[in-house]
Short mmCIF file of C-alpha atoms in Angstrom, two decimals:
data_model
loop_
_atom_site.label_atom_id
_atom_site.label_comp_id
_atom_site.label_asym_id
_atom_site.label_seq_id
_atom_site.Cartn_x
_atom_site.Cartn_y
_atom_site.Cartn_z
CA UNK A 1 0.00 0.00 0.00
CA UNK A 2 1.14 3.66 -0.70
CA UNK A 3 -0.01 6.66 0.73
CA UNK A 4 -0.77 9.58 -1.60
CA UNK A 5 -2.41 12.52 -1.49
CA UNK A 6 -4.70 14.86 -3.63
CA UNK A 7 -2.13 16.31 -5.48
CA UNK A 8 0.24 13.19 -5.95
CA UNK A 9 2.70 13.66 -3.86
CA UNK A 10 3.83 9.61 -1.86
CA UNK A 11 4.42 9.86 1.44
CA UNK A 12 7.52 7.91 2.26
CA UNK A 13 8.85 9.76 5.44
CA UNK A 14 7.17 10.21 8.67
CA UNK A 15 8.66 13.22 11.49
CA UNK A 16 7.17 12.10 14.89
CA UNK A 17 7.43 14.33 17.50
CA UNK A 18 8.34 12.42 20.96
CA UNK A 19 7.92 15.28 23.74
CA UNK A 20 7.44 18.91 23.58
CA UNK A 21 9.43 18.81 26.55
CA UNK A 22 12.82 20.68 26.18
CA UNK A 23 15.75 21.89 28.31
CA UNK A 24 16.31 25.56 26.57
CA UNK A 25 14.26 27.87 25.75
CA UNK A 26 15.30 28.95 22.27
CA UNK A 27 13.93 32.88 21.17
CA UNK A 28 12.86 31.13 17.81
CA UNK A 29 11.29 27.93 18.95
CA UNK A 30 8.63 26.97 17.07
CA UNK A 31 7.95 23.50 18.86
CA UNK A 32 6.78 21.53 15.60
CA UNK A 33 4.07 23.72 15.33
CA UNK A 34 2.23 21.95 18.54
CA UNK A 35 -0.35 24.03 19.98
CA UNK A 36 -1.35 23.04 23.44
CA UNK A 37 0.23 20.10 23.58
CA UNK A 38 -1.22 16.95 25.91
CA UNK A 39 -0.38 13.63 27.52
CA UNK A 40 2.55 12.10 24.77
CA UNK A 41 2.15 9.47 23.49
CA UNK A 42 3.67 5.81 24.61
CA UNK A 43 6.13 3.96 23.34
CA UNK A 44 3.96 1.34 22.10
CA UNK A 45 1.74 3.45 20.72
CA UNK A 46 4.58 5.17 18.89
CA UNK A 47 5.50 1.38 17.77
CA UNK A 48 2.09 0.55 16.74
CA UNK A 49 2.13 3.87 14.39
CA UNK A 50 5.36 3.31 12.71
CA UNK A 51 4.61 -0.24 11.81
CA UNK A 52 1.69 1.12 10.24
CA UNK A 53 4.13 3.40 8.29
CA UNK A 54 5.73 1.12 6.95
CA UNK A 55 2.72 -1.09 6.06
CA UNK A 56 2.17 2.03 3.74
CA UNK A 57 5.92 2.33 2.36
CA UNK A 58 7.12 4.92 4.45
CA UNK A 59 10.93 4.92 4.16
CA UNK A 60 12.69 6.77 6.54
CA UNK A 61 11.65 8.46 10.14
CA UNK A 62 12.69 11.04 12.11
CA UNK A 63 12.53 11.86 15.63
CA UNK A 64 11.98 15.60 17.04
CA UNK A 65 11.15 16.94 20.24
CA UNK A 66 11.19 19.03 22.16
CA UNK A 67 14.15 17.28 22.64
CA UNK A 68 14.02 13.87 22.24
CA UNK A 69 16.78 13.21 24.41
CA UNK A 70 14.47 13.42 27.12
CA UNK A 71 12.79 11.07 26.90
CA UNK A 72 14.14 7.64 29.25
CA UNK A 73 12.23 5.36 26.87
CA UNK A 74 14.00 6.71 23.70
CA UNK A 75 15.96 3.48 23.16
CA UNK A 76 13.06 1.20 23.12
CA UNK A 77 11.16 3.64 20.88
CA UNK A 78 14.29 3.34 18.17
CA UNK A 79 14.65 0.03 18.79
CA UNK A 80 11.17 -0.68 17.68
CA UNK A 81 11.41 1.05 14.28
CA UNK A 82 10.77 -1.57 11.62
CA UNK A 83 13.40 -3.79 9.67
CA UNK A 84 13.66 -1.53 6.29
CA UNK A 85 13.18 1.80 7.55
CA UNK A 86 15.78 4.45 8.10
CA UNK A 87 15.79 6.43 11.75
CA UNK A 88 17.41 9.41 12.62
CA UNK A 89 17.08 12.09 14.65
CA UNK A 90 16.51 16.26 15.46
CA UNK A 91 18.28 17.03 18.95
CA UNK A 92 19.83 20.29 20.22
CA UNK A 93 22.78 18.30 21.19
CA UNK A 94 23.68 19.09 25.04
CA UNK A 95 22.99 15.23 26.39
CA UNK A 96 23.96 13.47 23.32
CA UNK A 97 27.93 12.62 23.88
CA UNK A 98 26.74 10.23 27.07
CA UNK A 99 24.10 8.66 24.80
CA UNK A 100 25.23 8.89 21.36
CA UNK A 101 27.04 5.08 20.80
CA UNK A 102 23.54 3.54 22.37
CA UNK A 103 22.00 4.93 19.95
CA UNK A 104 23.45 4.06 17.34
CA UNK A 105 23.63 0.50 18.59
CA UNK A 106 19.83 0.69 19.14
CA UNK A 107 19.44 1.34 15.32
CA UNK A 108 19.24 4.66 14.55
CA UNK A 109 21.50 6.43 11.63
CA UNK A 110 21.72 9.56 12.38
CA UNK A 111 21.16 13.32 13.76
CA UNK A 112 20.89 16.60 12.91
CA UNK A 113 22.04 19.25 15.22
CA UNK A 114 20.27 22.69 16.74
CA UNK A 115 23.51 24.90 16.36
CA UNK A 116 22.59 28.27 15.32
CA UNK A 117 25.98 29.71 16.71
CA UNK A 118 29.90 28.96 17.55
CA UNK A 119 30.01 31.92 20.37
CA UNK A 120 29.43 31.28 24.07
CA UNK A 121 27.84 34.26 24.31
CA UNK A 122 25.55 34.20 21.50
CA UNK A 123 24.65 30.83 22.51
CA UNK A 124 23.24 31.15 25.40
CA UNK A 125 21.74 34.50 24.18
CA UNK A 126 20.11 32.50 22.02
CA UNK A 127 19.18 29.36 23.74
CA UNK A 128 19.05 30.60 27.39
CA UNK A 129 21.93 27.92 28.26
CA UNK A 130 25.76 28.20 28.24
CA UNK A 131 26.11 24.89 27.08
CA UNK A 132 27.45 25.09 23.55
CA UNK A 133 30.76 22.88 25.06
CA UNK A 134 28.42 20.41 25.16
CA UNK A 135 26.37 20.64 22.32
CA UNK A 136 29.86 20.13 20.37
CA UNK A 137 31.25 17.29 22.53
CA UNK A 138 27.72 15.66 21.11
CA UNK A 139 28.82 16.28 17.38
CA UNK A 140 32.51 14.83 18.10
CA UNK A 141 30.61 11.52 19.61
CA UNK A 142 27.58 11.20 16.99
CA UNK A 143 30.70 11.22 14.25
CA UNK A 144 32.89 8.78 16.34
CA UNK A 145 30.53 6.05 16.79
CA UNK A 146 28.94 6.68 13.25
CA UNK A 147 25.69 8.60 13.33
CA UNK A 148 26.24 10.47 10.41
CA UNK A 149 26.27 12.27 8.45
CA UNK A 150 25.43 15.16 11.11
CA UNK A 151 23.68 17.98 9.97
CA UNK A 152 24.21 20.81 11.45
CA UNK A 153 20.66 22.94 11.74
CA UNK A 154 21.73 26.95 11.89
CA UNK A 155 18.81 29.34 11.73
CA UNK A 156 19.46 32.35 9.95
CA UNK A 157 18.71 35.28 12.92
CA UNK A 158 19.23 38.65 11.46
CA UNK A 159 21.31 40.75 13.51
CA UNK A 160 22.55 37.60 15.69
CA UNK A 161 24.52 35.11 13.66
CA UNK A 162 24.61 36.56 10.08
CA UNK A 163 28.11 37.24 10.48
CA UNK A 164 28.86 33.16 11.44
CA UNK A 165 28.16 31.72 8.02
CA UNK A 166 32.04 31.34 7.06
CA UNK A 167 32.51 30.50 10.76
CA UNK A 168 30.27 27.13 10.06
CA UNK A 169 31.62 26.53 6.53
CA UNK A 170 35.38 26.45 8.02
CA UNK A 171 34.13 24.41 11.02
CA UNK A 172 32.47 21.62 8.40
CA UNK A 173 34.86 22.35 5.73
CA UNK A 174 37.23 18.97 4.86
CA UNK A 175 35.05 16.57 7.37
CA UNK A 176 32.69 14.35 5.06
CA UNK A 177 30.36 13.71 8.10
CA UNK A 178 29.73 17.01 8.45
CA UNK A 179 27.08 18.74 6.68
CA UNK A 180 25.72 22.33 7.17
CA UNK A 181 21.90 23.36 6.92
CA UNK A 182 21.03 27.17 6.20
CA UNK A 183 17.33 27.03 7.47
CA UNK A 184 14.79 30.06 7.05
CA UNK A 185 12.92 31.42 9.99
CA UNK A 186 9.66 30.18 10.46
CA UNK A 187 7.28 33.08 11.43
CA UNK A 188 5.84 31.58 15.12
CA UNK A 189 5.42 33.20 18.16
CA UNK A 190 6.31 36.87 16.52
CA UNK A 191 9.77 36.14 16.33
CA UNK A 192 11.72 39.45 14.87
CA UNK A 193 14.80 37.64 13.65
CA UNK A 194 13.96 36.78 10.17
CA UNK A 195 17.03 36.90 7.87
CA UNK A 196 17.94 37.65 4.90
CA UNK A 197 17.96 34.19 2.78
CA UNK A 198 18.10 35.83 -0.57
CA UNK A 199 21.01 37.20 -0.18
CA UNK A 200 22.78 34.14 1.40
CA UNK A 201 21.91 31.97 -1.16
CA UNK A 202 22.98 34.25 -4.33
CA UNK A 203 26.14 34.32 -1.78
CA UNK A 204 26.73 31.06 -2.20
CA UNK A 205 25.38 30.00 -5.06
CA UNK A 206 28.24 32.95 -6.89
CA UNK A 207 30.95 30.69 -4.34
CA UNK A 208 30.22 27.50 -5.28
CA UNK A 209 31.88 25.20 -7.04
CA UNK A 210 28.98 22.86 -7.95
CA UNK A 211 25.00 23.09 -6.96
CA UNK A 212 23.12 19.87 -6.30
CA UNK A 213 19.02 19.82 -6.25
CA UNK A 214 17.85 17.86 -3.94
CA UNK A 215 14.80 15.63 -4.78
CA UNK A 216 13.29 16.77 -1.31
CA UNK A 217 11.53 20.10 -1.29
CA UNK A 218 13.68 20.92 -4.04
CA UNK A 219 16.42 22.45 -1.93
CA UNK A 220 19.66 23.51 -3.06
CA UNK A 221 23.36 21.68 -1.67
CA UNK A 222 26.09 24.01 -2.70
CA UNK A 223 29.66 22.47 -2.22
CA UNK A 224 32.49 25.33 -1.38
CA UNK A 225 35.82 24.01 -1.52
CA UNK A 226 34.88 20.99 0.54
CA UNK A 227 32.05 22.63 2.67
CA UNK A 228 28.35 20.92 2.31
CA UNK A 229 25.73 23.79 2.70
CA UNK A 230 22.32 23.10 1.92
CA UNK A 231 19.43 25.72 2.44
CA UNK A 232 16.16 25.02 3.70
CA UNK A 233 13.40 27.27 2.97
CA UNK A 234 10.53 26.57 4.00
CA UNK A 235 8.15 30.55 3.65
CA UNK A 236 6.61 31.69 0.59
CA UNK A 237 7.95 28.27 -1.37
CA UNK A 238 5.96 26.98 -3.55
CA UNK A 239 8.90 23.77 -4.09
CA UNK A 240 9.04 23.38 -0.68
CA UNK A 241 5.37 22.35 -0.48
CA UNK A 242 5.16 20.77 -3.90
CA UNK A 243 7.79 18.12 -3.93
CA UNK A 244 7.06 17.50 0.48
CA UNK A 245 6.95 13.93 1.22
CA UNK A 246 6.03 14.13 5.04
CA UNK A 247 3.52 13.52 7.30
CA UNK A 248 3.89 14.86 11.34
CA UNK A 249 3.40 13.21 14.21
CA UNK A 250 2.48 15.29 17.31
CA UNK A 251 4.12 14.33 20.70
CA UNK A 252 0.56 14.28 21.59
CA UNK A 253 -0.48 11.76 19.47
CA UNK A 254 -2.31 14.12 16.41
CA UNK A 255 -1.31 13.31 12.75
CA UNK A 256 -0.13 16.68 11.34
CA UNK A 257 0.00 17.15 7.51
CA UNK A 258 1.56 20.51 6.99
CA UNK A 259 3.76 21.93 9.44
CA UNK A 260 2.28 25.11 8.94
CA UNK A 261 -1.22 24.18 9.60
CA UNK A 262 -3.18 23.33 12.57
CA UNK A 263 -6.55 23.13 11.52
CA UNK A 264 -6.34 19.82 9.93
CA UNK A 265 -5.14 17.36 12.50
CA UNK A 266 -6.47 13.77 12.95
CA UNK A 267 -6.46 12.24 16.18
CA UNK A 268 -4.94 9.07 16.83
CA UNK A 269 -4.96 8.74 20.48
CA UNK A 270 -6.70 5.53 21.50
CA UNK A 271 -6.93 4.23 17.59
CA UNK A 272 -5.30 0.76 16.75
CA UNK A 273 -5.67 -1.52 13.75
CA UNK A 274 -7.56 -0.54 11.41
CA UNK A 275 -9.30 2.50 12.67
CA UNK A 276 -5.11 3.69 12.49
CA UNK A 277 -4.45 3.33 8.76
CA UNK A 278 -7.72 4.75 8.51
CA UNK A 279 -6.55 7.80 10.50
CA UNK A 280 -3.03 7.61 8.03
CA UNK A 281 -5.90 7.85 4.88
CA UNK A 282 -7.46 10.48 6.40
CA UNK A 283 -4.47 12.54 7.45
CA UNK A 284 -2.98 12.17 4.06
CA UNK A 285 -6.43 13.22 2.08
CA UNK A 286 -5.90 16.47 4.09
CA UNK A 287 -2.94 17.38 2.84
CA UNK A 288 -2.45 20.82 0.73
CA UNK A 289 -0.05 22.95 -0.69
CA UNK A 290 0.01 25.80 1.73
CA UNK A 291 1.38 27.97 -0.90
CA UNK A 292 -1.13 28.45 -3.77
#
């Protein structure tokens, strides 16, 4: 069976969200879009709706948060992924050197990274923490034991980290593990940082060497003299919308089409069997191109 929905588009990967519990407080955070968040969801409830997944070919999962990290069940929940279908993880980094090589012996592949700066300072003006030691004693583990490659996730925060953008390229520069993500503001919770993607990109795109398109959401990799930079844009995109292939999973246990919507969720608390792939049908008939 294959999931597809109005407009053609396959789902093959599925972003669950396993707590909207987190330990900073980032100015940005847009916590997966969650509104109100309740009770999360179990672990065996988060294994009955991934085997349903991949009854419907979903390929590849990812875990979010909050911080997944968090959670003390996170083991089991990777371990119960099914045979076939790729796991990895969003995490903002500060607990994962202690936890990183169970991980990966649990089964998952690998993480992406919350590092929007390089600075002390700016780090904890940004995240409420000083804890960026940590965050990159997690990125030396995750690429020792072999979850990788690591993305690194930087949000672009006018008049915060503009300046850091050949900071990151030098830091990822020569390391083939290592792979840096340029991602657009979202616009939650009034944030006034919104910078100026535009202008990055040209940047870039006159520096590089060679420009890859990426089947997913149609997003650019440019390679600079052995720095990986892709750029994720999600506002005012029609691509980014057009060639998605995801379907959300609230900590809460709501199945989210659009990331940018919340008026179009389908409970699946307390569903099982059938009345769950009929929740996956459902979900997926919802789905829209937020940008018309």
């Amino acid at each position: 069976m294959i999931l597809k929905d109005p407009y053609n588009r396959t789902v093959t990967n599925l972003r669950i969200s396993l707590t909207s519990r987190c330990n900073l407080r980032c100015i940005y955070c847009h916590a997966e879009g969650e509104v109100s968040p309740k009770e999360q969801m179990s672990a065996a409830d988060i294994a009955e709706l991934m085997q349903v997944g991949a009854q419907f070919g979903v390929k590849n999962i990812k875990f979010t948060g909050g911080e997944p990290l968090l959670r003390r069940d996170l083991l089991d929940i990777v371990r119960s992924v099914p045979p076939g279908i790729e796991s990895s993880m969003t995490t903002n980094g500060t607990l994962l050197a202690a936890k990183a090589a169970a991980l990966k012996e649990a089964g998952l592949a690998r993480v992406n990274v919350s590092l929007d700066t390089l600075r002390p300072e700016r780090y904890k003006t940004i995240t409420g923490k000083d804890c960026l030691a940590d965050v990159l004693a997690g990125i030396d583990a995750a690429i020792e034991v072999g979850l990788t490659p690591v993305k690194l996730n930087m949000v672009l925060l006018e008049g915060i980290n503009e300046d850091e953008l050949d900071d990151f390229m030098a830091f990822v520069r020569g390391k083939e593990n290592l792979i840096l993500q340029v991602i657009e503001l979202m616009e939650f919770n009034e944030c006034k940082f919104h910078g100026d993607v535009d202008s990055v990109e040209q940047d870039l795109n006159d520096r590089a060497t060679r420009v890859v398109t990426r089947r997913m959401h149609h997003r650019k990799k440019y390679c600079l003299d052995g720095a990986e930079v892709e750029v994720v844009r999600p506002l005012h995109n029609t691509e980014f919308c057009g060639f998605c292939n995801r379907l959300r999973v609230t900590s809460d246990g709501k199945l989210k089409p659009c990331l940018l919507r919340s008026d179009n969720l389908v409970d699946i608390q307390g569903r099982h069997g059938k009345e769950l792939e009929d929740a996956f049908r459902e979900a997926v008939s919802r789905r829209k191109p937020f940008f018309v």
